Amino acid sequence: MTIVQLEYIVAVDTYRSFVLAAEKCFVTQPTLSMQVQKLEDTLGVKLFDRSKQPVSPTEIGIDIIAQARTLLAESEKIKEIITDRQKELSGELKVAIIPTVSPYILPKILRGFVEKYPQVKLIVWEQTTEQIILQLKNGTIDCGILSTPLHEGNLKEIPVFYENFVAYVSKNSKLSKKKNICPEDIDMEEIWVLNEGHCMREQVLNICQRRKATKGFQHFEYNTGSVETLKRMVDQNNGATILPELALSDLTDKQLDKVRYFRSPEPAREVSIVVQHNFLKRRMVDALRNEILELIPKRMRTKKKKEVIDI
């Protein structure tokens, strides 16, 4: 049994294809298949059901592959020990971030992070919460930045900040007449929300305590994760929407007049860095968290007087 063989079976399990797994491991498909077969012969069990498409692990294969992931993570710690002794951080940090957080923190932290850690290659994807959770479990990314709590026992959440939600309303909305609002004031018939699959949609519906889709302006199927588009919908089509507080930074004075804050305790989302429990690259992850904290207002570092909205 070799580390390379374990890497190959994990790759096949991740991509559910011998061809794609070989491509990701930078070897030929016959080479990868031969090594997987040799491991199966050594263990005396079949790890994959090759008759199925896509390829799927056998019952015993599921347990063995899970152990292989643990062994590979432990082997990577040897490299991490060496890295930790070096003065400079170096290597790759693969990060996935939800679209409703990305535009408000990513552009601001990128330059500072790269300047401080020039030997680190930061690789970032915008993905939904469901996609990030899957990639974390598969080990294809190092960490995710997303709303929590996730209620995933095999993942570790490291809270970074607590961001209030605010209402953004048009002049014809009943909410515009109020200085401060409460969830009971919101009429779901006039609220623009994100499409299915985005955790902020669920949080908005939880704020309103009514789990139903909007009806008021749905003359087309709206499939986007863009908070910026929600603002434009209000500006051009009336109604109202719920925004994360960091989205207010680029508003004009005219647009700021459309903002209405909630009464205390204000609804908020907890934004965390999420990793596997036995995660690697701790120094890089800590550096990323510290970079985010530097740009976040101090009042967002605590959940005092805030109600964290579940996903």
XYZ file of C-alpha atoms in Angstrom:
311
model
C 0.000 0.000 0.000
C 1.427 3.391 -1.004
C 0.504 7.027 -0.524
C 0.137 7.345 -4.299
C -2.380 4.494 -4.394
C -4.393 6.153 -1.647
C -4.337 9.428 -3.592
C -5.652 7.613 -6.657
C -8.610 5.943 -4.914
C -9.551 9.239 -3.270
C -9.424 10.937 -6.681
C -11.655 8.269 -8.254
C -14.119 8.659 -5.373
C -14.084 12.453 -5.695
C -14.564 12.632 -9.455
C -16.427 9.304 -9.915
C -14.454 8.671 -13.098
C -11.139 6.900 -13.732
C -10.477 9.149 -16.732
C -11.100 12.400 -14.865
C -9.258 11.164 -11.764
C -6.214 10.362 -13.892
C -6.380 13.815 -15.472
C -6.500 15.499 -12.053
C -3.605 13.344 -10.800
C -1.555 14.119 -13.956
C -1.111 10.460 -14.941
C -2.495 8.294 -17.704
C -5.737 6.441 -17.112
C -4.100 2.973 -17.515
C -1.468 3.903 -14.901
C -4.087 5.016 -12.387
C -6.306 1.992 -13.060
C -3.374 -0.383 -12.626
C -2.431 1.132 -9.253
C -6.034 0.981 -8.023
C -6.208 -2.670 -9.121
C -2.941 -3.435 -7.313
C -4.311 -1.890 -4.115
C -7.509 -3.930 -4.432
C -5.421 -7.091 -4.904
C -3.315 -6.228 -1.856
C -6.382 -5.638 0.306
C -8.341 -8.536 -1.160
C -11.476 -6.434 -1.719
C -13.112 -4.468 -4.506
C -13.136 -0.729 -3.779
C -15.223 0.378 -6.768
C -18.178 -0.943 -8.719
C -16.954 -0.375 -12.259
C -20.232 -1.558 -13.803
C -21.986 1.617 -12.661
C -21.788 4.988 -14.366
C -20.609 7.097 -12.769
C -18.211 4.770 -10.948
C -19.197 4.364 -7.302
C -17.410 2.894 -4.279
C -18.510 -0.446 -2.880
C -19.844 -0.687 0.662
C -16.432 -1.603 2.075
C -14.809 0.830 -0.337
C -16.656 3.740 1.293
C -15.048 2.946 4.668
C -11.584 2.346 3.217
C -11.645 5.558 1.162
C -12.737 7.542 4.234
C -9.725 6.133 6.094
C -7.511 6.923 3.096
C -8.571 10.562 3.285
C -7.591 10.623 6.959
C -4.202 9.013 6.227
C -3.484 11.465 3.411
C -4.369 14.407 5.641
C -2.021 13.101 8.318
C 0.781 12.620 5.775
C 0.354 16.220 4.625
C 1.019 17.358 8.185
C 4.655 16.376 7.715
C 4.940 19.052 5.012
C 3.070 21.469 7.259
C 5.542 20.940 10.099
C 8.324 22.005 7.740
C 6.323 24.988 6.500
C 5.597 26.095 10.068
C 9.328 26.244 10.781
C 9.908 28.511 7.821
C 9.751 32.278 8.306
C 7.500 32.856 5.288
C 4.229 31.194 4.474
C 4.324 29.413 1.132
C 2.203 27.106 -0.968
C -1.385 27.113 -2.216
C -4.496 28.012 -0.268
C -7.706 26.902 -1.983
C -10.705 28.903 -0.791
C -14.392 28.830 -1.723
C -16.667 31.716 -0.775
C -20.397 32.317 -1.143
C -21.406 35.027 -3.685
C -23.264 37.125 -1.095
C -20.043 37.635 0.895
C -17.374 37.632 -1.812
C -17.793 41.106 -3.387
C -17.682 42.881 -0.026
C -14.518 41.369 1.431
C -12.552 39.629 -1.315
C -11.404 42.648 -3.372
C -10.300 44.391 -0.150
C -8.279 41.526 1.307
C -6.630 40.251 -1.867
C -4.043 42.981 -2.282
C -3.084 43.075 1.394
C -2.836 39.285 1.638
C -0.715 38.971 -1.502
C 1.617 41.751 -0.380
C 2.094 40.223 3.075
C 2.455 36.641 1.840
C 4.002 36.736 -1.641
C 4.911 33.038 -1.510
C 1.272 31.998 -1.057
C -0.871 31.340 -4.115
C -4.480 32.149 -3.217
C -6.983 30.223 -5.375
C -10.585 31.337 -4.914
C -13.953 30.118 -6.230
C -17.399 31.606 -5.723
C -19.791 28.760 -4.925
C -23.037 28.035 -3.131
C -23.071 26.716 0.434
C -24.019 23.228 -0.742
C -21.108 23.118 -3.200
C -18.643 24.363 -0.583
C -19.735 21.759 1.975
C -19.284 18.980 -0.592
C -15.816 20.199 -1.567
C -14.757 20.492 2.068
C -15.841 16.918 2.716
C -14.026 15.735 -0.408
C -10.900 17.655 0.538
C -10.708 19.519 -2.786
C -10.529 22.907 -1.024
C -8.733 23.989 2.146
C -11.440 26.217 3.589
C -14.736 27.916 2.875
C -16.054 31.348 3.805
C -19.812 31.185 4.324
C -22.751 31.778 6.621
C -23.032 29.517 9.635
C -24.088 27.544 11.613
C -24.162 24.697 9.094
C -25.077 21.888 11.518
C -22.436 19.670 9.906
C -20.778 17.634 12.655
C -17.714 16.696 10.601
C -16.806 20.301 9.790
C -15.282 22.946 12.052
C -16.601 26.507 12.020
C -14.342 29.424 12.949
C -16.565 32.525 13.337
C -15.037 35.697 11.882
C -17.742 38.388 12.001
C -21.447 39.058 12.535
C -23.072 41.183 9.850
C -26.443 42.858 10.336
C -29.192 42.644 7.750
C -30.901 45.867 6.652
C -33.919 46.652 4.497
C -33.526 48.507 1.217
C -36.868 49.993 0.201
C -38.392 52.065 -2.580
C -40.384 55.225 -1.906
C -43.693 53.502 -2.616
C -43.046 50.809 0.005
C -44.833 51.069 3.355
C -41.448 50.452 4.979
C -40.137 53.783 3.672
C -42.396 55.620 6.114
C -40.732 53.974 9.114
C -37.439 55.024 10.682
C -36.750 51.582 12.122
C -38.527 48.381 11.274
C -39.183 44.950 12.725
C -39.680 41.663 10.834
C -43.443 41.836 11.305
C -43.532 45.015 9.196
C -42.340 43.214 6.076
C -44.820 42.309 3.372
C -43.410 39.285 1.547
C -45.405 40.182 -1.530
C -43.106 43.148 -2.209
C -39.781 41.584 -1.251
C -37.170 40.691 -3.848
C -35.164 37.629 -2.763
C -32.389 35.482 -4.213
C -33.240 32.279 -6.032
C -33.223 28.805 -4.493
C -29.819 27.466 -3.471
C -28.525 30.599 -1.768
C -28.384 30.515 2.010
C -29.154 34.244 2.254
C -32.542 33.558 0.683
C -33.340 31.177 3.523
C -32.094 33.697 6.078
C -34.320 36.423 4.637
C -37.321 34.105 4.745
C -36.417 33.176 8.317
C -36.288 36.857 9.274
C -39.784 37.238 7.906
C -40.825 33.935 9.514
C -42.689 33.002 6.356
C -41.265 30.298 4.112
C -42.807 31.047 0.781
C -41.607 32.464 -2.498
C -42.443 35.977 -3.553
C -45.284 36.583 -5.988
C -45.335 40.321 -6.505
C -42.804 40.831 -9.290
C -42.003 37.354 -10.619
C -42.736 37.925 -14.298
C -39.645 35.912 -15.184
C -37.530 33.187 -13.604
C -34.847 34.893 -11.551
C -31.664 32.832 -11.222
C -28.864 34.814 -9.664
C -26.905 35.082 -6.468
C -26.215 38.772 -6.986
C -27.089 41.069 -4.111
C -26.239 43.986 -6.385
C -29.053 42.964 -8.727
C -31.498 42.978 -5.807
C -30.664 46.645 -5.206
C -31.217 47.472 -8.864
C -34.548 45.672 -8.802
C -35.720 47.983 -6.025
C -34.289 51.057 -7.741
C -35.996 50.327 -11.042
C -39.011 48.170 -10.181
C -39.978 49.353 -6.674
C -40.634 46.947 -3.812
C -38.015 46.145 -1.172
C -35.229 43.717 -0.396
C -32.977 42.652 2.473
C -29.244 43.361 2.202
C -26.160 42.436 4.230
C -24.736 45.534 5.891
C -21.412 45.443 4.036
C -23.358 45.976 0.802
C -24.029 49.566 1.910
C -20.413 50.686 1.483
C -20.811 51.635 -2.192
C -24.247 53.260 -1.994
C -24.824 56.850 -3.026
C -26.459 59.316 -0.635
C -29.716 58.912 -2.549
C -29.548 55.147 -2.158
C -28.671 55.396 1.540
C -31.987 57.209 2.047
C -33.660 53.932 1.084
C -31.997 51.969 3.889
C -34.038 51.026 6.959
C -32.457 49.398 10.008
C -34.100 46.768 12.181
C -34.854 47.346 15.834
C -32.609 45.614 18.374
C -31.817 42.766 18.480
C -30.971 43.239 14.825
C -31.082 40.162 12.592
C -27.567 39.228 11.509
C -25.626 36.505 9.795
C -22.598 34.778 11.250
C -19.809 34.527 8.674
C -17.197 31.887 9.388
C -14.191 30.168 7.910
C -15.139 26.491 7.694
C -12.603 23.667 7.575
C -12.349 19.973 8.237
C -11.788 19.111 11.908
C -8.326 17.761 11.152
C -7.504 20.601 8.784
C -4.151 21.543 7.308
C -2.495 24.858 6.460
C -3.484 26.347 9.810
C -1.082 29.277 9.543
C -2.460 30.226 6.125
C -6.051 29.955 7.332
C -5.217 32.070 10.407
C -3.539 34.653 8.163
C -6.641 34.818 5.967
C -8.912 35.239 8.988
C -6.727 38.033 10.399
C -6.752 39.819 7.041
C -10.563 39.756 7.012
C -10.742 41.003 10.610
C -8.557 43.993 9.745
C -11.117 45.348 7.304
C -14.232 44.489 9.354
C -15.572 47.212 11.714
C -15.077 46.306 15.386
C -18.828 46.250 16.033
C -19.096 43.328 13.598
C -16.698 41.191 15.607
C -19.298 40.491 18.281
C -22.862 39.178 18.188
C -23.905 41.323 21.127
C -27.392 42.834 20.576
C -27.782 40.744 17.427
C -29.967 37.792 16.551
C -28.041 35.326 14.413
C -30.388 34.038 11.724
C -30.177 30.352 10.909
C -29.752 29.096 7.357
